[in-house]
Amino acid sequence: MTHLILPARRLLTALLGGSLVLLTACLNNGTAPSGPDTTPPASPQPATFPPTAATTAGLTAQQRLDLLATTISATPDDTTTELPYTYLHLQMWARATNRIVRSDVRRWRHADGSGREVTRRAPDLAGVEHQPRPDERSLFDHATPTTHRHPPQGMHPYLPEPVPADPARLARLLVPAELAGEPAYPRLLAGGVIGLATSQHLNHAQRATALRVLARIPGITYGGPTTDLAGRTGLAFRVTAEGSTTVLVIDPSTGELLAAHERISGIKPGLFSHVLILTRGHTTDTATPPAAR
């Protein structure tokens, strides 16, 4: 399976209730659904970290995101661009009709579009009223891996490289400008930023541009510090539109997207998608992940 997702196709999928993350989560055929999960979720612990300018009281979400874009720091991965492969390690929960698909994906991609993906699937969960829990992540360690090797041009980036540095232009690539007045626009633009971050590596300048795109989303709000399923602390930003609520968790030091989740209301309310971006960087081959930070 390739990862070429053209803007028009991506928008149509989102408008019809598809998921930008679901396309990647459903890499393999589903396993048999298990019974309903009745284990109560663990009580969330308060998230704390040293104060930053973006956590100052009284700022709007847009002001916080613009401030983050100007203050985020570089990462070690920003200095390893001479290495031939980008690497992303994702864990995802995604709705597939009446079940939740749980996937762990490790992806190596070369600039020529060749690469390798290793996918592990935990058993699917029946129903869509699921709240992902940290203890579920260990299930991937015991799942059988499936490897997909891609020839040149077989694994395309979400957007053509280089990702533009102008936030207005990037926003237009993610969602056509003619949809800016539509009720679904905030959801689509948030989903586009998530799709970009979960498909290809973003350098320091590109992360800043993505933050400025988020600042352009109508009605985006700030949710304060939070902790994701991997125990990492970030700042939460919330987008609500057309019966959908998406929360993005941003590392305030580097501007990296740590996690994102979306829940929907309506006829079949519940989880729509949840993604963790665990490791990203550059590496020498399609077997070696970059060193964890």
PDB file of C-alpha atoms in Angstrom, residues 7-285:
ATOM      1  CA  PRO A   7      -5.812  16.764  -1.402  1.00  0.00           C
ATOM      2  CA  ALA A   8      -9.105  16.219  -3.234  1.00  0.00           C
ATOM      3  CA  ARG A   9      -9.252  12.559  -2.257  1.00  0.00           C
ATOM      4  CA  ARG A  10      -8.301  13.371   1.329  1.00  0.00           C
ATOM      5  CA  LEU A  11     -11.054  15.984   1.605  1.00  0.00           C
ATOM      6  CA  LEU A  12     -13.666  13.694   0.105  1.00  0.00           C
ATOM      7  CA  THR A  13     -12.680  10.958   2.557  1.00  0.00           C
ATOM      8  CA  ALA A  14     -12.935  13.336   5.493  1.00  0.00           C
ATOM      9  CA  LEU A  15     -16.273  14.767   4.390  1.00  0.00           C
ATOM     10  CA  LEU A  16     -17.732  11.286   4.024  1.00  0.00           C
ATOM     11  CA  GLY A  17     -16.629  10.366   7.555  1.00  0.00           C
ATOM     12  CA  GLY A  18     -13.306   8.740   6.677  1.00  0.00           C
ATOM     13  CA  SER A  19     -10.227   9.320   8.732  1.00  0.00           C
ATOM     14  CA  LEU A  20      -6.929  10.774   7.640  1.00  0.00           C
ATOM     15  CA  VAL A  21      -5.265   8.482  10.126  1.00  0.00           C
ATOM     16  CA  LEU A  22      -7.487   5.498   9.375  1.00  0.00           C
ATOM     17  CA  LEU A  23      -5.957   5.102   5.900  1.00  0.00           C
ATOM     18  CA  THR A  24      -2.628   4.226   7.495  1.00  0.00           C
ATOM     19  CA  ALA A  25      -4.088   2.257  10.403  1.00  0.00           C
ATOM     20  CA  CYS A  26      -5.839  -0.218   8.090  1.00  0.00           C
ATOM     21  CA  LEU A  27      -2.676  -1.499   6.442  1.00  0.00           C
ATOM     22  CA  ASN A  28      -3.575  -5.156   6.877  1.00  0.00           C
ATOM     23  CA  ASN A  29      -6.730  -7.253   6.994  1.00  0.00           C
ATOM     24  CA  GLY A  30      -8.466  -6.985  10.360  1.00  0.00           C
ATOM     25  CA  THR A  31      -8.264  -9.683  12.954  1.00  0.00           C
ATOM     26  CA  ALA A  32     -11.368 -11.065  14.567  1.00  0.00           C
ATOM     27  CA  PRO A  33     -12.984  -8.512  16.882  1.00  0.00           C
ATOM     28  CA  SER A  34     -12.710  -9.194  20.547  1.00  0.00           C
ATOM     29  CA  GLY A  35     -15.526  -8.666  23.005  1.00  0.00           C
ATOM     30  CA  PRO A  36     -16.393  -5.240  24.355  1.00  0.00           C
ATOM     31  CA  ASP A  37     -13.748  -3.657  26.553  1.00  0.00           C
ATOM     32  CA  THR A  38     -15.208  -3.146  30.005  1.00  0.00           C
ATOM     33  CA  THR A  39     -12.024  -2.164  31.841  1.00  0.00           C
ATOM     34  CA  PRO A  40     -12.418   1.344  33.293  1.00  0.00           C
ATOM     35  CA  PRO A  41      -9.797   3.833  32.046  1.00  0.00           C
ATOM     36  CA  ALA A  42      -7.013   4.789  34.399  1.00  0.00           C
ATOM     37  CA  SER A  43      -7.437   8.105  36.184  1.00  0.00           C
ATOM     38  CA  PRO A  44      -5.437  10.781  34.353  1.00  0.00           C
ATOM     39  CA  GLN A  45      -2.596  12.364  36.272  1.00  0.00           C
ATOM     40  CA  PRO A  46      -2.064  16.126  36.191  1.00  0.00           C
ATOM     41  CA  ALA A  47       0.499  17.153  33.608  1.00  0.00           C
ATOM     42  CA  THR A  48       3.269  19.458  34.766  1.00  0.00           C
ATOM     43  CA  PHE A  49       6.388  20.953  33.246  1.00  0.00           C
ATOM     44  CA  PRO A  50       8.349  24.191  33.653  1.00  0.00           C
ATOM     45  CA  PRO A  51       6.271  27.213  32.610  1.00  0.00           C
ATOM     46  CA  THR A  52       6.803  28.580  29.112  1.00  0.00           C
ATOM     47  CA  ALA A  53       5.732  31.845  27.527  1.00  0.00           C
ATOM     48  CA  ALA A  54       2.982  29.961  25.682  1.00  0.00           C
ATOM     49  CA  THR A  55       1.374  28.928  28.997  1.00  0.00           C
ATOM     50  CA  THR A  56       1.005  32.522  30.187  1.00  0.00           C
ATOM     51  CA  ALA A  57      -2.509  33.248  31.433  1.00  0.00           C
ATOM     52  CA  GLY A  58      -4.831  35.332  29.297  1.00  0.00           C
ATOM     53  CA  LEU A  59      -3.535  34.393  25.850  1.00  0.00           C
ATOM     54  CA  THR A  60      -5.805  33.061  23.119  1.00  0.00           C
ATOM     55  CA  ALA A  61      -5.054  29.734  21.480  1.00  0.00           C
ATOM     56  CA  GLN A  62      -3.969  31.577  18.328  1.00  0.00           C
ATOM     57  CA  GLN A  63      -1.544  33.739  20.319  1.00  0.00           C
ATOM     58  CA  ARG A  64      -0.099  30.686  22.055  1.00  0.00           C
ATOM     59  CA  LEU A  65       0.457  28.845  18.779  1.00  0.00           C
ATOM     60  CA  ASP A  66       2.060  31.858  17.101  1.00  0.00           C
ATOM     61  CA  LEU A  67       4.280  32.300  20.163  1.00  0.00           C
ATOM     62  CA  LEU A  68       5.280  28.636  20.068  1.00  0.00           C
ATOM     63  CA  ALA A  69       6.148  28.982  16.378  1.00  0.00           C
ATOM     64  CA  THR A  70       8.678  31.705  17.199  1.00  0.00           C
ATOM     65  CA  THR A  71      10.194  30.050  20.301  1.00  0.00           C
ATOM     66  CA  ILE A  72      10.452  26.314  19.578  1.00  0.00           C
ATOM     67  CA  SER A  73      13.923  24.817  19.578  1.00  0.00           C
ATOM     68  CA  ALA A  74      15.679  22.592  17.086  1.00  0.00           C
ATOM     69  CA  THR A  75      16.005  18.868  17.767  1.00  0.00           C
ATOM     70  CA  PRO A  76      18.953  16.516  17.118  1.00  0.00           C
ATOM     71  CA  ASP A  77      16.930  15.139  14.182  1.00  0.00           C
ATOM     72  CA  ASP A  78      17.130  18.536  12.464  1.00  0.00           C
ATOM     73  CA  THR A  79      20.891  18.060  12.012  1.00  0.00           C
ATOM     74  CA  THR A  80      20.793  14.547  10.503  1.00  0.00           C
ATOM     75  CA  THR A  81      19.204  15.372   7.166  1.00  0.00           C
ATOM     76  CA  GLU A  82      22.178  13.937   5.245  1.00  0.00           C
ATOM     77  CA  LEU A  83      21.093  10.420   6.263  1.00  0.00           C
ATOM     78  CA  PRO A  84      19.119   8.731   3.449  1.00  0.00           C
ATOM     79  CA  TYR A  85      15.943   7.601   5.248  1.00  0.00           C
ATOM     80  CA  THR A  86      13.306   9.341   7.314  1.00  0.00           C
ATOM     81  CA  TYR A  87      11.757   7.262  10.079  1.00  0.00           C
ATOM     82  CA  LEU A  88       8.409   7.459  11.854  1.00  0.00           C
ATOM     83  CA  HIS A  89       7.039   5.192  14.574  1.00  0.00           C
ATOM     84  CA  LEU A  90       3.294   5.523  15.116  1.00  0.00           C
ATOM     85  CA  GLN A  91       0.687   3.789  17.249  1.00  0.00           C
ATOM     86  CA  MET A  92      -2.914   4.232  16.145  1.00  0.00           C
ATOM     87  CA  TRP A  93      -6.485   3.470  17.124  1.00  0.00           C
ATOM     88  CA  ALA A  94      -8.939   4.072  14.261  1.00  0.00           C
ATOM     89  CA  ARG A  95     -12.627   3.452  13.649  1.00  0.00           C
ATOM     90  CA  ALA A  96     -13.476   0.940  10.927  1.00  0.00           C
ATOM     91  CA  THR A  97     -17.284   0.760  10.686  1.00  0.00           C
ATOM     92  CA  ASN A  98     -18.252  -0.972  13.954  1.00  0.00           C
ATOM     93  CA  ARG A  99     -14.845  -1.741  15.405  1.00  0.00           C
ATOM     94  CA  ILE A 100     -11.617  -0.085  16.503  1.00  0.00           C
ATOM     95  CA  VAL A 101      -8.447  -1.094  14.656  1.00  0.00           C
ATOM     96  CA  ARG A 102      -5.231  -0.875  16.695  1.00  0.00           C
ATOM     97  CA  SER A 103      -1.924  -0.653  14.807  1.00  0.00           C
ATOM     98  CA  ASP A 104       1.753  -0.069  15.474  1.00  0.00           C
ATOM     99  CA  VAL A 105       3.570   1.182  12.344  1.00  0.00           C
ATOM    100  CA  ARG A 106       7.281   1.744  11.803  1.00  0.00           C
ATOM    101  CA  ARG A 107       8.042   3.430   8.502  1.00  0.00           C
ATOM    102  CA  TRP A 108      11.344   4.043   6.724  1.00  0.00           C
ATOM    103  CA  ARG A 109      11.112   6.196   3.573  1.00  0.00           C
ATOM    104  CA  HIS A 110      13.804   7.220   1.096  1.00  0.00           C
ATOM    105  CA  ALA A 111      13.613  10.431  -0.934  1.00  0.00           C
ATOM    106  CA  ASP A 112      13.039   8.337  -4.072  1.00  0.00           C
ATOM    107  CA  GLY A 113       9.815   6.950  -2.588  1.00  0.00           C
ATOM    108  CA  SER A 114      11.206   3.526  -1.753  1.00  0.00           C
ATOM    109  CA  GLY A 115      11.082   2.195   1.762  1.00  0.00           C
ATOM    110  CA  ARG A 116       9.833  -0.309   4.273  1.00  0.00           C
ATOM    111  CA  GLU A 117       6.930  -0.529   6.717  1.00  0.00           C
ATOM    112  CA  VAL A 118       6.577  -2.910   9.624  1.00  0.00           C
ATOM    113  CA  THR A 119       3.069  -3.196  11.046  1.00  0.00           C
ATOM    114  CA  ARG A 120       1.845  -4.937  14.180  1.00  0.00           C
ATOM    115  CA  ARG A 121      -1.875  -5.293  14.880  1.00  0.00           C
ATOM    116  CA  ALA A 122      -3.436  -5.788  18.275  1.00  0.00           C
ATOM    117  CA  PRO A 123      -6.842  -7.532  18.214  1.00  0.00           C
ATOM    118  CA  ASP A 124      -9.639  -5.302  16.963  1.00  0.00           C
ATOM    119  CA  LEU A 125     -12.191  -4.084  19.495  1.00  0.00           C
ATOM    120  CA  ALA A 126     -15.912  -4.476  18.850  1.00  0.00           C
ATOM    121  CA  GLY A 127     -17.866  -1.219  19.032  1.00  0.00           C
ATOM    122  CA  VAL A 128     -16.623   2.346  18.865  1.00  0.00           C
ATOM    123  CA  GLU A 129     -17.122   3.568  22.435  1.00  0.00           C
ATOM    124  CA  HIS A 130     -13.500   2.956  23.375  1.00  0.00           C
ATOM    125  CA  GLN A 131     -11.067   5.132  25.285  1.00  0.00           C
ATOM    126  CA  PRO A 132      -7.465   4.077  24.508  1.00  0.00           C
ATOM    127  CA  ARG A 133      -5.372   3.250  27.582  1.00  0.00           C
ATOM    128  CA  PRO A 134      -1.606   3.222  28.163  1.00  0.00           C
ATOM    129  CA  ASP A 135      -1.602  -0.501  29.040  1.00  0.00           C
ATOM    130  CA  GLU A 136      -2.868  -1.389  25.548  1.00  0.00           C
ATOM    131  CA  ARG A 137       0.454  -0.354  24.049  1.00  0.00           C
ATOM    132  CA  SER A 138       2.144  -3.506  25.357  1.00  0.00           C
ATOM    133  CA  LEU A 139      -0.157  -5.596  23.130  1.00  0.00           C
ATOM    134  CA  PHE A 140       1.821  -4.509  20.087  1.00  0.00           C
ATOM    135  CA  ASP A 141       4.989  -6.077  21.490  1.00  0.00           C
ATOM    136  CA  HIS A 142       3.372  -9.521  21.264  1.00  0.00           C
ATOM    137  CA  ALA A 143       1.766  -9.075  17.828  1.00  0.00           C
ATOM    138  CA  THR A 144       3.195 -10.711  14.698  1.00  0.00           C
ATOM    139  CA  PRO A 145       4.893  -8.128  12.455  1.00  0.00           C
ATOM    140  CA  THR A 146       3.990  -7.749   8.793  1.00  0.00           C
ATOM    141  CA  THR A 147       6.584  -6.166   6.515  1.00  0.00           C
ATOM    142  CA  HIS A 148       5.856  -4.221   3.336  1.00  0.00           C
ATOM    143  CA  ARG A 149       8.712  -3.204   1.061  1.00  0.00           C
ATOM    144  CA  HIS A 150       8.090  -0.405  -1.424  1.00  0.00           C
ATOM    145  CA  PRO A 151       9.963   0.208  -4.695  1.00  0.00           C
ATOM    146  CA  PRO A 152      10.982   3.708  -5.791  1.00  0.00           C
ATOM    147  CA  GLN A 153       7.900   5.946  -6.062  1.00  0.00           C
ATOM    148  CA  GLY A 154       5.925   3.372  -4.094  1.00  0.00           C
ATOM    149  CA  MET A 155       5.776   5.317  -0.818  1.00  0.00           C
ATOM    150  CA  HIS A 156       4.904   8.937  -1.416  1.00  0.00           C
ATOM    151  CA  PRO A 157       4.932  11.720   1.188  1.00  0.00           C
ATOM    152  CA  TYR A 158       1.683  13.303   2.300  1.00  0.00           C
ATOM    153  CA  LEU A 159       2.648  16.520   0.482  1.00  0.00           C
ATOM    154  CA  PRO A 160       5.379  17.055  -2.095  1.00  0.00           C
ATOM    155  CA  GLU A 161       8.717  18.105  -0.641  1.00  0.00           C
ATOM    156  CA  PRO A 162       9.694  20.654   0.383  1.00  0.00           C
ATOM    157  CA  VAL A 163       6.769  21.522   2.645  1.00  0.00           C
ATOM    158  CA  PRO A 164       6.166  25.266   2.063  1.00  0.00           C
ATOM    159  CA  ALA A 165       7.351  27.750   4.681  1.00  0.00           C
ATOM    160  CA  ASP A 166       4.392  30.087   4.132  1.00  0.00           C
ATOM    161  CA  PRO A 167       1.471  29.089   6.395  1.00  0.00           C
ATOM    162  CA  ALA A 168      -1.175  30.428   3.979  1.00  0.00           C
ATOM    163  CA  ARG A 169       0.238  28.332   1.155  1.00  0.00           C
ATOM    164  CA  LEU A 170       0.535  25.240   3.357  1.00  0.00           C
ATOM    165  CA  ALA A 171      -3.062  25.677   4.518  1.00  0.00           C
ATOM    166  CA  ARG A 172      -4.217  25.838   0.869  1.00  0.00           C
ATOM    167  CA  LEU A 173      -2.339  22.625   0.084  1.00  0.00           C
ATOM    168  CA  LEU A 174      -3.965  20.857   3.029  1.00  0.00           C
ATOM    169  CA  VAL A 175      -7.481  22.179   2.342  1.00  0.00           C
ATOM    170  CA  PRO A 176      -8.533  24.167  -0.765  1.00  0.00           C
ATOM    171  CA  ALA A 177      -9.213  27.808   0.010  1.00  0.00           C
ATOM    172  CA  GLU A 178     -12.736  27.582  -1.434  1.00  0.00           C
ATOM    173  CA  LEU A 179     -13.697  25.369   1.519  1.00  0.00           C
ATOM    174  CA  ALA A 180     -12.587  27.937   4.098  1.00  0.00           C
ATOM    175  CA  GLY A 181     -16.173  29.038   4.707  1.00  0.00           C
ATOM    176  CA  GLU A 182     -17.562  25.532   5.143  1.00  0.00           C
ATOM    177  CA  PRO A 183     -18.538  24.242   8.616  1.00  0.00           C
ATOM    178  CA  ALA A 184     -16.169  21.283   8.192  1.00  0.00           C
ATOM    179  CA  TYR A 185     -13.142  23.492   7.436  1.00  0.00           C
ATOM    180  CA  PRO A 186     -11.712  23.570  10.996  1.00  0.00           C
ATOM    181  CA  ARG A 187     -11.877  19.785  11.217  1.00  0.00           C
ATOM    182  CA  LEU A 188     -10.333  19.336   7.777  1.00  0.00           C
ATOM    183  CA  LEU A 189      -7.462  21.720   8.453  1.00  0.00           C
ATOM    184  CA  ALA A 190      -6.677  20.123  11.818  1.00  0.00           C
ATOM    185  CA  GLY A 191      -6.833  16.715  10.145  1.00  0.00           C
ATOM    186  CA  GLY A 192      -4.495  17.918   7.413  1.00  0.00           C
ATOM    187  CA  VAL A 193      -1.858  18.999   9.927  1.00  0.00           C
ATOM    188  CA  ILE A 194      -2.182  15.633  11.695  1.00  0.00           C
ATOM    189  CA  GLY A 195      -1.947  13.771   8.396  1.00  0.00           C
ATOM    190  CA  LEU A 196       1.197  15.692   7.475  1.00  0.00           C
ATOM    191  CA  ALA A 197       2.894  15.064  10.822  1.00  0.00           C
ATOM    192  CA  THR A 198       2.026  11.359  10.773  1.00  0.00           C
ATOM    193  CA  SER A 199       3.279  10.838   7.224  1.00  0.00           C
ATOM    194  CA  GLN A 200       6.571  12.676   6.859  1.00  0.00           C
ATOM    195  CA  HIS A 201       9.346  14.220   8.887  1.00  0.00           C
ATOM    196  CA  LEU A 202       9.069  17.961   9.579  1.00  0.00           C
ATOM    197  CA  ASN A 203      12.151  20.025  10.272  1.00  0.00           C
ATOM    198  CA  HIS A 204      12.376  23.022  12.594  1.00  0.00           C
ATOM    199  CA  ALA A 205      11.036  25.569  10.090  1.00  0.00           C
ATOM    200  CA  GLN A 206       8.289  23.222   8.874  1.00  0.00           C
ATOM    201  CA  ARG A 207       7.111  22.581  12.435  1.00  0.00           C
ATOM    202  CA  ALA A 208       6.874  26.326  12.990  1.00  0.00           C
ATOM    203  CA  THR A 209       4.835  26.686   9.801  1.00  0.00           C
ATOM    204  CA  ALA A 210       2.496  23.877  10.893  1.00  0.00           C
ATOM    205  CA  LEU A 211       1.938  25.665  14.207  1.00  0.00           C
ATOM    206  CA  ARG A 212       1.030  28.848  12.357  1.00  0.00           C
ATOM    207  CA  VAL A 213      -1.441  26.874  10.250  1.00  0.00           C
ATOM    208  CA  LEU A 214      -3.073  25.578  13.433  1.00  0.00           C
ATOM    209  CA  ALA A 215      -3.311  29.181  14.640  1.00  0.00           C
ATOM    210  CA  ARG A 216      -5.425  29.943  11.546  1.00  0.00           C
ATOM    211  CA  ILE A 217      -8.099  27.380  12.414  1.00  0.00           C
ATOM    212  CA  PRO A 218     -11.354  29.159  13.291  1.00  0.00           C
ATOM    213  CA  GLY A 219     -12.487  28.471  16.837  1.00  0.00           C
ATOM    214  CA  ILE A 220      -9.421  26.557  18.022  1.00  0.00           C
ATOM    215  CA  THR A 221      -9.119  26.620  21.829  1.00  0.00           C
ATOM    216  CA  TYR A 222      -6.394  25.968  24.384  1.00  0.00           C
ATOM    217  CA  GLY A 223      -6.808  23.068  26.816  1.00  0.00           C
ATOM    218  CA  GLY A 224      -3.725  23.510  28.989  1.00  0.00           C
ATOM    219  CA  PRO A 225      -1.017  20.957  29.821  1.00  0.00           C
ATOM    220  CA  THR A 226      -1.866  17.302  29.302  1.00  0.00           C
ATOM    221  CA  THR A 227      -0.143  13.901  29.222  1.00  0.00           C
ATOM    222  CA  ASP A 228      -0.464  11.482  26.307  1.00  0.00           C
ATOM    223  CA  LEU A 229      -0.682   7.673  26.444  1.00  0.00           C
ATOM    224  CA  ALA A 230       3.111   7.425  26.296  1.00  0.00           C
ATOM    225  CA  GLY A 231       3.452   9.597  29.408  1.00  0.00           C
ATOM    226  CA  ARG A 232       4.767  12.645  27.538  1.00  0.00           C
ATOM    227  CA  THR A 233       3.611  16.109  28.538  1.00  0.00           C
ATOM    228  CA  GLY A 234       2.453  18.677  26.019  1.00  0.00           C
ATOM    229  CA  LEU A 235      -0.008  21.486  25.438  1.00  0.00           C
ATOM    230  CA  ALA A 236      -3.501  20.558  24.281  1.00  0.00           C
ATOM    231  CA  PHE A 237      -5.357  22.450  21.560  1.00  0.00           C
ATOM    232  CA  ARG A 238      -8.958  21.583  20.703  1.00  0.00           C
ATOM    233  CA  VAL A 239     -10.903  21.938  17.448  1.00  0.00           C
ATOM    234  CA  THR A 240     -14.668  21.334  17.443  1.00  0.00           C
ATOM    235  CA  ALA A 241     -16.621  21.325  14.189  1.00  0.00           C
ATOM    236  CA  GLU A 242     -19.553  19.404  12.688  1.00  0.00           C
ATOM    237  CA  GLY A 243     -20.004  17.011  15.591  1.00  0.00           C
ATOM    238  CA  SER A 244     -16.268  16.280  15.822  1.00  0.00           C
ATOM    239  CA  THR A 245     -13.798  17.222  18.544  1.00  0.00           C
ATOM    240  CA  THR A 246     -10.104  16.880  17.777  1.00  0.00           C
ATOM    241  CA  VAL A 247      -7.391  17.399  20.396  1.00  0.00           C
ATOM    242  CA  LEU A 248      -3.775  17.920  19.349  1.00  0.00           C
ATOM    243  CA  VAL A 249      -0.973  17.576  21.910  1.00  0.00           C
ATOM    244  CA  ILE A 250       2.048  19.750  21.070  1.00  0.00           C
ATOM    245  CA  ASP A 251       5.509  19.571  22.629  1.00  0.00           C
ATOM    246  CA  PRO A 252       6.064  23.187  23.769  1.00  0.00           C
ATOM    247  CA  SER A 253       9.847  22.885  23.470  1.00  0.00           C
ATOM    248  CA  THR A 254      10.147  21.545  19.923  1.00  0.00           C
ATOM    249  CA  GLY A 255       6.714  22.168  18.382  1.00  0.00           C
ATOM    250  CA  GLU A 256       6.379  18.479  17.513  1.00  0.00           C
ATOM    251  CA  LEU A 257       2.958  16.857  17.428  1.00  0.00           C
ATOM    252  CA  LEU A 258       3.069  14.179  20.119  1.00  0.00           C
ATOM    253  CA  ALA A 259      -0.467  12.846  19.847  1.00  0.00           C
ATOM    254  CA  ALA A 260      -3.893  13.619  18.437  1.00  0.00           C
ATOM    255  CA  HIS A 261      -7.317  12.139  18.977  1.00  0.00           C
ATOM    256  CA  GLU A 262     -10.760  12.736  17.570  1.00  0.00           C
ATOM    257  CA  ARG A 263     -14.155  11.764  18.919  1.00  0.00           C
ATOM    258  CA  ILE A 264     -17.446  12.296  17.117  1.00  0.00           C
ATOM    259  CA  SER A 265     -21.065  12.649  18.170  1.00  0.00           C
ATOM    260  CA  GLY A 266     -24.196  12.000  16.179  1.00  0.00           C
ATOM    261  CA  ILE A 267     -25.742   8.699  15.127  1.00  0.00           C
ATOM    262  CA  LYS A 268     -22.741   6.562  16.096  1.00  0.00           C
ATOM    263  CA  PRO A 269     -20.787   8.558  18.686  1.00  0.00           C
ATOM    264  CA  GLY A 270     -17.442   7.516  20.047  1.00  0.00           C
ATOM    265  CA  LEU A 271     -13.794   7.272  19.104  1.00  0.00           C
ATOM    266  CA  PHE A 272     -12.872   8.190  15.547  1.00  0.00           C
ATOM    267  CA  SER A 273      -9.079   8.122  15.705  1.00  0.00           C
ATOM    268  CA  HIS A 274      -6.183   8.330  18.146  1.00  0.00           C
ATOM    269  CA  VAL A 275      -2.523   8.510  17.142  1.00  0.00           C
ATOM    270  CA  LEU A 276       0.803   8.667  18.959  1.00  0.00           C
ATOM    271  CA  ILE A 277       3.947   9.813  17.152  1.00  0.00           C
ATOM    272  CA  LEU A 278       6.579   8.021  19.210  1.00  0.00           C
ATOM    273  CA  THR A 279       9.829   8.423  17.277  1.00  0.00           C
ATOM    274  CA  ARG A 280      10.846  10.433  14.243  1.00  0.00           C
ATOM    275  CA  GLY A 281      14.140  11.252  12.641  1.00  0.00           C
ATOM    276  CA  HIS A 282      16.663  10.202  10.017  1.00  0.00           C
ATOM    277  CA  THR A 283      18.580   6.949   9.739  1.00  0.00           C
ATOM    278  CA  THR A 284      21.006   5.049   7.547  1.00  0.00           C
ATOM    279  CA  ASP A 285      18.937   2.084   6.331  1.00  0.00           C
TER     280      ASP A 285
END
